[in-house]
Tab-separated table of C-alpha atoms in Angstrom:
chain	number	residue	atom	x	y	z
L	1498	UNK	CA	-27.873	9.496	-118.973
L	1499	UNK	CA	-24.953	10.107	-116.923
L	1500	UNK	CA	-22.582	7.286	-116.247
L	1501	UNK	CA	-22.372	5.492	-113.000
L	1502	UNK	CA	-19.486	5.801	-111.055
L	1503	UNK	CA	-17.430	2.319	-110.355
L	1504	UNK	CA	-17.854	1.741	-106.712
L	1505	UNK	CA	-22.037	2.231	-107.415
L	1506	UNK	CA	-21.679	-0.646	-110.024
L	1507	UNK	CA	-19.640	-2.869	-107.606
L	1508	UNK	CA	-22.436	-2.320	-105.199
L	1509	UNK	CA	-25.320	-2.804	-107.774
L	1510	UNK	CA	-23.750	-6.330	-108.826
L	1511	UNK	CA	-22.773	-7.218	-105.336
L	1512	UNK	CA	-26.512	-6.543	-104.348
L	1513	UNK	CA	-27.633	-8.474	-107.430
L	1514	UNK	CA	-25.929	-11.983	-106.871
L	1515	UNK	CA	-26.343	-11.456	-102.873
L	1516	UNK	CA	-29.748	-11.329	-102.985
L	1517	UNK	CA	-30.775	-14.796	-104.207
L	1518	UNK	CA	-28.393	-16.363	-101.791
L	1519	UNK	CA	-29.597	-14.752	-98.844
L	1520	UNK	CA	-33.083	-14.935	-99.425
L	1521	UNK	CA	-32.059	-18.943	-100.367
L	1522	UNK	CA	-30.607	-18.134	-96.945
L	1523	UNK	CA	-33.487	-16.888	-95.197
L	1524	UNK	CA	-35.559	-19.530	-97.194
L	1525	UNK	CA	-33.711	-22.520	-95.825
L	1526	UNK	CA	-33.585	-20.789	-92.363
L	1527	UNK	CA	-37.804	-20.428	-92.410
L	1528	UNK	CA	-38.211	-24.581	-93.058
L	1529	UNK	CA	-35.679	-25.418	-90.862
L	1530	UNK	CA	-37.726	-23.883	-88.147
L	1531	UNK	CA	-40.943	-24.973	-90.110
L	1532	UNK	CA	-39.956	-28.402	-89.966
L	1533	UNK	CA	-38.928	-28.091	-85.882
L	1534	UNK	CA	-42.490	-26.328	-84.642
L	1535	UNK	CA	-43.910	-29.103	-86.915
L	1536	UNK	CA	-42.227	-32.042	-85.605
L	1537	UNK	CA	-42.857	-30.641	-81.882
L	1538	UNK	CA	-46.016	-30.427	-82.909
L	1539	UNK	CA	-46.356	-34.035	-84.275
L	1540	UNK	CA	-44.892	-35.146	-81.033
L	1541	UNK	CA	-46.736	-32.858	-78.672
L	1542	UNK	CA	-50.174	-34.319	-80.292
L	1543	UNK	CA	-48.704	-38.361	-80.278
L	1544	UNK	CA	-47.699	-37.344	-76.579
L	1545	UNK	CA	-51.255	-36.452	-76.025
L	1546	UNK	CA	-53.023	-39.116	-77.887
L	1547	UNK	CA	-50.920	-41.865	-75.936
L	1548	UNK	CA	-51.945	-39.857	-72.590
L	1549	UNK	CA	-55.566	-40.327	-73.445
L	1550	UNK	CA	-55.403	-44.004	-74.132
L	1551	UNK	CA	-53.485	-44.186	-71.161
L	1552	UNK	CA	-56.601	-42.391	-69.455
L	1553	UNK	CA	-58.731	-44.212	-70.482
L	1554	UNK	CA	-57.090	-47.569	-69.662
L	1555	UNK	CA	-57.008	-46.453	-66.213
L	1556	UNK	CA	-60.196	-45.215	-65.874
L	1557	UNK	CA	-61.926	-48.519	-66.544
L	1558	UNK	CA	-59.174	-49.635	-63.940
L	1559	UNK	CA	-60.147	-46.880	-61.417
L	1560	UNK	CA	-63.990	-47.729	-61.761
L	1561	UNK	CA	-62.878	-51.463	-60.940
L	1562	UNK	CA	-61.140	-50.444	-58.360
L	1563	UNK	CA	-63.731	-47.494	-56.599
L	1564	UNK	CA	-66.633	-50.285	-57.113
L	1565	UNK	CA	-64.590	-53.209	-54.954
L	1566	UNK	CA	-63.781	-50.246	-52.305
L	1567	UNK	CA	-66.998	-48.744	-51.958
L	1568	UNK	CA	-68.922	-51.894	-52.048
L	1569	UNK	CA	-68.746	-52.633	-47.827
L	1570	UNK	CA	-69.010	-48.658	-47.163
L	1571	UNK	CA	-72.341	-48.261	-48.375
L	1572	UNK	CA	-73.226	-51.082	-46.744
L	1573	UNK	CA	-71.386	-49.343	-43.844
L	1574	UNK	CA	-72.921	-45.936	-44.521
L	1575	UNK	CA	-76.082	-46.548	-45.700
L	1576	UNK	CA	-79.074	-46.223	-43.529
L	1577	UNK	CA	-81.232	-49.625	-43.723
L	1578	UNK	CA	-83.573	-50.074	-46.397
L	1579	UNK	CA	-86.638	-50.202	-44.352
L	1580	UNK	CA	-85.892	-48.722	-40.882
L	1581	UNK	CA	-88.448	-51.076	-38.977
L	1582	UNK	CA	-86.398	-53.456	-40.369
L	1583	UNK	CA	-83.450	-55.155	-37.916
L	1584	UNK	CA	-81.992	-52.268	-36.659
L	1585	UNK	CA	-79.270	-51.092	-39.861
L	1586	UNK	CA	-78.768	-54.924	-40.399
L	1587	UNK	CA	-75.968	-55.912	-37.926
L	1588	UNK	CA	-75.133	-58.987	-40.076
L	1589	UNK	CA	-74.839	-57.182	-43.259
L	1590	UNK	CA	-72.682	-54.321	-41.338
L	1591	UNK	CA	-70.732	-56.786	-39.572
L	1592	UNK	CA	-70.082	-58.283	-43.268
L	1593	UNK	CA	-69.078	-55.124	-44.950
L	1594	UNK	CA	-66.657	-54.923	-41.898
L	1595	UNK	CA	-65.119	-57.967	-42.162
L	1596	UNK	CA	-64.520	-57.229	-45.992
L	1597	UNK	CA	-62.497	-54.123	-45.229
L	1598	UNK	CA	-60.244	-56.173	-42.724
L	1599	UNK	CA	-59.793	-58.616	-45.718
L	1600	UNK	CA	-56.182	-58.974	-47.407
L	1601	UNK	CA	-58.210	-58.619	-51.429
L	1602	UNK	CA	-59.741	-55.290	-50.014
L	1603	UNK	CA	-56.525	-53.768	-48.436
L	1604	UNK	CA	-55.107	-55.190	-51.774
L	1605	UNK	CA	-57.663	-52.938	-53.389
L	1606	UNK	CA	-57.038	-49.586	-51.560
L	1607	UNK	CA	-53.500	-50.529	-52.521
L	1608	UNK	CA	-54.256	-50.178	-56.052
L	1609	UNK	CA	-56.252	-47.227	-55.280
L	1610	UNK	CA	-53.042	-45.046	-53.306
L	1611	UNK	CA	-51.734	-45.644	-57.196
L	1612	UNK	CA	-53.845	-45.602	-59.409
L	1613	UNK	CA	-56.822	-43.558	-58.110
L	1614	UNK	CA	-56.362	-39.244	-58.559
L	1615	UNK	CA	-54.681	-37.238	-55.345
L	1616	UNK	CA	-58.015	-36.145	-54.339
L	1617	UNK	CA	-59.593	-39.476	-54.489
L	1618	UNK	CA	-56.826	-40.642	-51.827
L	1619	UNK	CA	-56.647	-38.007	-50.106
L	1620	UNK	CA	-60.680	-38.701	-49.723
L	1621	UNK	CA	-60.238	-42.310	-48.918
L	1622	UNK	CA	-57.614	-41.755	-46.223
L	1623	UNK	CA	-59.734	-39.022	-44.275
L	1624	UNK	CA	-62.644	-41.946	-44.792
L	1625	UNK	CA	-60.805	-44.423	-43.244
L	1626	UNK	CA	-59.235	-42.293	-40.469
L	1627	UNK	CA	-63.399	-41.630	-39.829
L	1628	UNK	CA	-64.183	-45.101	-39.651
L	1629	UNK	CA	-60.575	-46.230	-36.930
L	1630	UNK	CA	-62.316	-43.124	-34.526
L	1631	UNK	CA	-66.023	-43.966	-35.490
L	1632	UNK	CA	-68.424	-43.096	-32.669
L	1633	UNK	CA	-72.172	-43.774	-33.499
L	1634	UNK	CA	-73.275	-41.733	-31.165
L	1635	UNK	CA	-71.033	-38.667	-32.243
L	1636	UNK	CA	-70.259	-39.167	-35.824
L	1637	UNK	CA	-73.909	-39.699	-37.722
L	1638	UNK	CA	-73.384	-36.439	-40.273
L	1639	UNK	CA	-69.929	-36.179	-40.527
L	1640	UNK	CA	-69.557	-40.015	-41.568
L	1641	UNK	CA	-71.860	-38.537	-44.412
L	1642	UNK	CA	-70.127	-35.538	-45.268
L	1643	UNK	CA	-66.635	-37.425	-45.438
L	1644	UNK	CA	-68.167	-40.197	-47.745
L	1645	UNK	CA	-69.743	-37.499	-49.918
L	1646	UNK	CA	-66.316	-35.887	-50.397
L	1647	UNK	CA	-65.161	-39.401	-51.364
L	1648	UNK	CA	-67.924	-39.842	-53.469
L	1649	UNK	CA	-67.908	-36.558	-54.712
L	1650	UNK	CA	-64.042	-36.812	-55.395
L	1651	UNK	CA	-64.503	-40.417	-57.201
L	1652	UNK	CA	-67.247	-38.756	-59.494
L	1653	UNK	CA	-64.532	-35.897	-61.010
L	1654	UNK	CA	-62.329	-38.542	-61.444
L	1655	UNK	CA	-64.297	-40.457	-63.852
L	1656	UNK	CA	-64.779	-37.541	-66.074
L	1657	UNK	CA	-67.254	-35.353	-64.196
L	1658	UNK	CA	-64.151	-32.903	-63.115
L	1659	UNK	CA	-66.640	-29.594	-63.432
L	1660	UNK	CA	-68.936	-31.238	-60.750
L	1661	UNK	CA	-71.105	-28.541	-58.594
L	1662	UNK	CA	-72.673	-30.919	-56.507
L	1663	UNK	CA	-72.067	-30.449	-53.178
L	1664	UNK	CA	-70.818	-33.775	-50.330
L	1665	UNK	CA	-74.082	-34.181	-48.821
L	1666	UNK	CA	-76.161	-33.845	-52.272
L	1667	UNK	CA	-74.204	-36.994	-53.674
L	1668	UNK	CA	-75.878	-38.547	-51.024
L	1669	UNK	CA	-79.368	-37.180	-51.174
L	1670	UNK	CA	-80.922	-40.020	-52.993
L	1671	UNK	CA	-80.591	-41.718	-49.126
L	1672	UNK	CA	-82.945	-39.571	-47.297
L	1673	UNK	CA	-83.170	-41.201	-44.216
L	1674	UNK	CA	-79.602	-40.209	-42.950
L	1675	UNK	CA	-80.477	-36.453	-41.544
Protein backbone atom coordinates (compact mmCIF):
# COMPACT_ATOMS: atom_id res chain seq x y z
CA UNK A 1 0.00 0.00 0.00
CA UNK A 2 1.33 3.20 -1.06
CA UNK A 3 1.42 6.03 1.40
CA UNK A 4 -0.92 8.91 1.33
CA UNK A 5 0.30 12.09 0.58
CA UNK A 6 -0.15 14.91 3.53
CA UNK A 7 -2.61 17.31 2.12
CA UNK A 8 -5.06 13.89 1.36
CA UNK A 9 -4.74 13.12 5.17
CA UNK A 10 -5.52 16.77 6.18
CA UNK A 11 -8.55 16.41 4.04
CA UNK A 12 -9.52 12.84 5.26
CA UNK A 13 -9.42 14.14 9.05
CA UNK A 14 -10.93 17.45 8.22
CA UNK A 15 -13.85 15.45 6.52
CA UNK A 16 -13.93 13.10 9.52
CA UNK A 17 -14.56 15.59 12.50
CA UNK A 18 -16.71 17.94 9.98
CA UNK A 19 -19.06 15.55 9.36
CA UNK A 20 -20.73 14.98 12.75
CA UNK A 21 -20.97 18.67 13.27
CA UNK A 22 -22.65 19.46 10.22
CA UNK A 23 -24.96 16.78 10.08
CA UNK A 24 -25.53 17.92 14.13
CA UNK A 25 -25.90 21.03 11.97
CA UNK A 26 -28.33 19.97 9.55
CA UNK A 27 -29.99 17.94 12.45
CA UNK A 28 -30.71 20.94 14.61
CA UNK A 29 -31.64 22.94 11.43
CA UNK A 30 -34.51 19.99 10.44
CA UNK A 31 -36.34 20.42 14.22
CA UNK A 32 -36.02 23.86 14.26
CA UNK A 33 -38.23 23.94 11.25
CA UNK A 34 -40.03 20.74 12.62
CA UNK A 35 -40.93 22.45 15.63
CA UNK A 36 -42.18 25.87 13.49
CA UNK A 37 -44.61 23.86 10.78
CA UNK A 38 -45.71 22.11 14.03
CA UNK A 39 -46.49 24.95 16.15
CA UNK A 40 -48.26 26.71 12.99
CA UNK A 41 -49.92 23.84 12.80
CA UNK A 42 -51.08 23.66 16.49
CA UNK A 43 -52.20 27.19 16.05
CA UNK A 44 -53.74 26.95 12.62
CA UNK A 45 -56.05 23.94 14.10
CA UNK A 46 -56.81 26.05 17.77
CA UNK A 47 -57.55 29.00 15.22
CA UNK A 48 -60.01 26.76 13.59
CA UNK A 49 -61.53 25.03 16.49
CA UNK A 50 -62.25 28.54 18.20
CA UNK A 51 -63.84 29.61 14.64
CA UNK A 52 -66.23 26.73 14.87
CA UNK A 53 -67.41 27.38 18.36
CA UNK A 54 -67.65 30.77 17.35
CA UNK A 55 -69.99 29.37 14.45
CA UNK A 56 -71.82 27.74 16.15
CA UNK A 57 -72.57 30.33 18.86
CA UNK A 58 -73.80 32.46 16.20
CA UNK A 59 -75.73 30.22 14.45
CA UNK A 60 -78.12 29.52 17.30
CA UNK A 61 -77.99 33.47 17.40
CA UNK A 62 -78.77 33.80 13.64
CA UNK A 63 -81.76 31.23 13.89
CA UNK A 64 -83.06 33.57 16.83
CA UNK A 65 -82.68 36.23 14.97
CA UNK A 66 -84.15 34.91 11.15
CA UNK A 67 -87.25 33.38 13.29
CA UNK A 68 -88.20 37.05 15.03
CA UNK A 69 -87.66 38.60 11.32
CA UNK A 70 -89.50 36.28 9.34
CA UNK A 71 -92.27 35.80 11.73
CA UNK A 72 -94.67 39.04 10.28
CA UNK A 73 -93.42 38.22 6.52
CA UNK A 74 -95.03 35.05 6.24
CA UNK A 75 -97.79 36.37 7.67
CA UNK A 76 -97.18 39.12 5.05
CA UNK A 77 -96.41 36.69 2.23
CA UNK A 78 -98.36 33.93 2.82
CA UNK A 79 -101.51 33.34 0.95
CA UNK A 80 -104.51 32.71 3.58
CA UNK A 81 -105.02 29.42 4.90
CA UNK A 82 -108.36 28.82 3.48
CA UNK A 83 -108.96 31.31 0.61
CA UNK A 84 -112.87 31.57 1.22
CA UNK A 85 -111.73 32.63 4.28
CA UNK A 86 -111.63 36.77 4.99
CA UNK A 87 -109.93 37.81 2.16
CA UNK A 88 -105.76 37.09 3.22
CA UNK A 89 -106.84 38.11 6.82
CA UNK A 90 -106.54 41.97 6.89
CA UNK A 91 -106.20 41.89 10.72
CA UNK A 92 -103.52 39.38 10.83
CA UNK A 93 -101.67 41.36 7.80
CA UNK A 94 -102.28 44.57 9.34
CA UNK A 95 -100.56 42.86 12.57
CA UNK A 96 -97.53 41.49 10.90
CA UNK A 97 -97.28 45.17 9.60
CA UNK A 98 -97.39 46.85 12.58
CA UNK A 99 -94.63 44.40 13.97
CA UNK A 100 -92.16 45.42 11.29
CA UNK A 101 -92.76 49.22 12.15
CA UNK A 102 -91.97 48.13 15.80
CA UNK A 103 -88.63 49.47 17.55
CA UNK A 104 -87.85 45.24 18.93
CA UNK A 105 -88.20 44.27 15.14
CA UNK A 106 -86.00 47.09 13.59
CA UNK A 107 -83.88 46.12 16.71
CA UNK A 108 -83.87 42.68 15.18
CA UNK A 109 -82.86 43.44 11.52
CA UNK A 110 -80.22 45.39 13.39
CA UNK A 111 -78.77 42.35 14.74
CA UNK A 112 -79.29 40.74 11.51
CA UNK A 113 -77.01 43.64 9.21
CA UNK A 114 -74.31 41.99 11.88
CA UNK A 115 -74.67 39.04 12.60
CA UNK A 116 -76.58 37.39 9.72
CA UNK A 117 -74.07 36.19 6.36
CA UNK A 118 -73.62 38.98 3.32
CA UNK A 119 -76.07 37.15 1.33
CA UNK A 120 -78.64 36.91 3.97
CA UNK A 121 -78.54 40.92 4.09
CA UNK A 122 -78.12 41.51 1.02
CA UNK A 123 -81.56 39.27 0.75
CA UNK A 124 -83.29 41.12 3.48
CA UNK A 125 -82.54 44.58 2.10
CA UNK A 126 -83.86 43.75 -1.55
CA UNK A 127 -87.01 42.26 0.70
CA UNK A 128 -87.60 45.24 2.34
CA UNK A 129 -86.95 47.62 -0.60
CA UNK A 130 -90.00 45.10 -2.18
CA UNK A 131 -92.23 45.66 0.55
CA UNK A 132 -91.54 50.26 0.75
CA UNK A 133 -92.65 49.90 -3.38
CA UNK A 134 -95.22 46.99 -2.81
CA UNK A 135 -98.04 47.10 -5.36
CA UNK A 136 -100.63 44.21 -5.00
CA UNK A 137 -101.73 44.52 -8.08
CA UNK A 138 -98.16 44.43 -9.77
CA UNK A 139 -95.96 42.61 -7.42
CA UNK A 140 -97.86 39.01 -6.63
CA UNK A 141 -94.68 36.69 -8.03
CA UNK A 142 -91.92 38.75 -7.55
CA UNK A 143 -92.84 39.34 -3.71
CA UNK A 144 -92.36 35.43 -3.93
CA UNK A 145 -89.31 35.17 -5.75
CA UNK A 146 -87.54 37.90 -3.48
CA UNK A 147 -88.69 36.05 -0.23
CA UNK A 148 -87.49 32.75 -1.69
CA UNK A 149 -84.03 34.26 -2.25
CA UNK A 150 -84.27 35.33 1.41
CA UNK A 151 -85.38 32.16 2.38
CA UNK A 152 -83.24 30.40 0.22
CA UNK A 153 -80.20 32.58 1.42
CA UNK A 154 -81.21 32.02 5.31
CA UNK A 155 -81.26 28.14 4.59
CA UNK A 156 -77.21 28.12 3.37
CA UNK A 157 -76.58 30.02 6.21
CA UNK A 158 -77.62 27.57 8.71
CA UNK A 159 -75.50 24.91 7.27
CA UNK A 160 -77.28 23.95 4.05
CA UNK A 161 -74.49 26.09 1.95
CA UNK A 162 -74.64 23.30 -1.12
CA UNK A 163 -78.45 24.07 -1.45
CA UNK A 164 -79.93 23.37 -5.18
CA UNK A 165 -83.22 24.42 -4.47
CA UNK A 166 -84.31 27.00 -6.44
CA UNK A 167 -86.38 30.72 -4.83
CA UNK A 168 -89.72 29.69 -5.79
CA UNK A 169 -89.28 25.83 -4.69
CA UNK A 170 -88.54 27.04 -0.99
CA UNK A 171 -91.84 28.18 -1.28
CA UNK A 172 -93.67 25.37 -2.95
CA UNK A 173 -95.13 23.85 0.12
CA UNK A 174 -97.67 27.22 -0.32
CA UNK A 175 -99.36 26.32 -3.46
CA UNK A 176 -101.87 28.75 -3.65
CA UNK A 177 -99.49 31.73 -4.53
CA UNK A 178 -99.17 31.08 -8.57
Amino acid sequence: MSAMPAWVQVVVTIATVATPIVLSIFTIFAWLIKNRIEASQKAREESQRRAEKLEAAMRADRLEIYNEILAPLVVLLSPAVNPKEAENDPVARMGALKKMESVSYRQTAFKLSLFAADNVVREYSKLMQFFRKYDPAESGIQGMKIFGRFLLEIRKSVGNETSSLEELEMLEWLKDFE
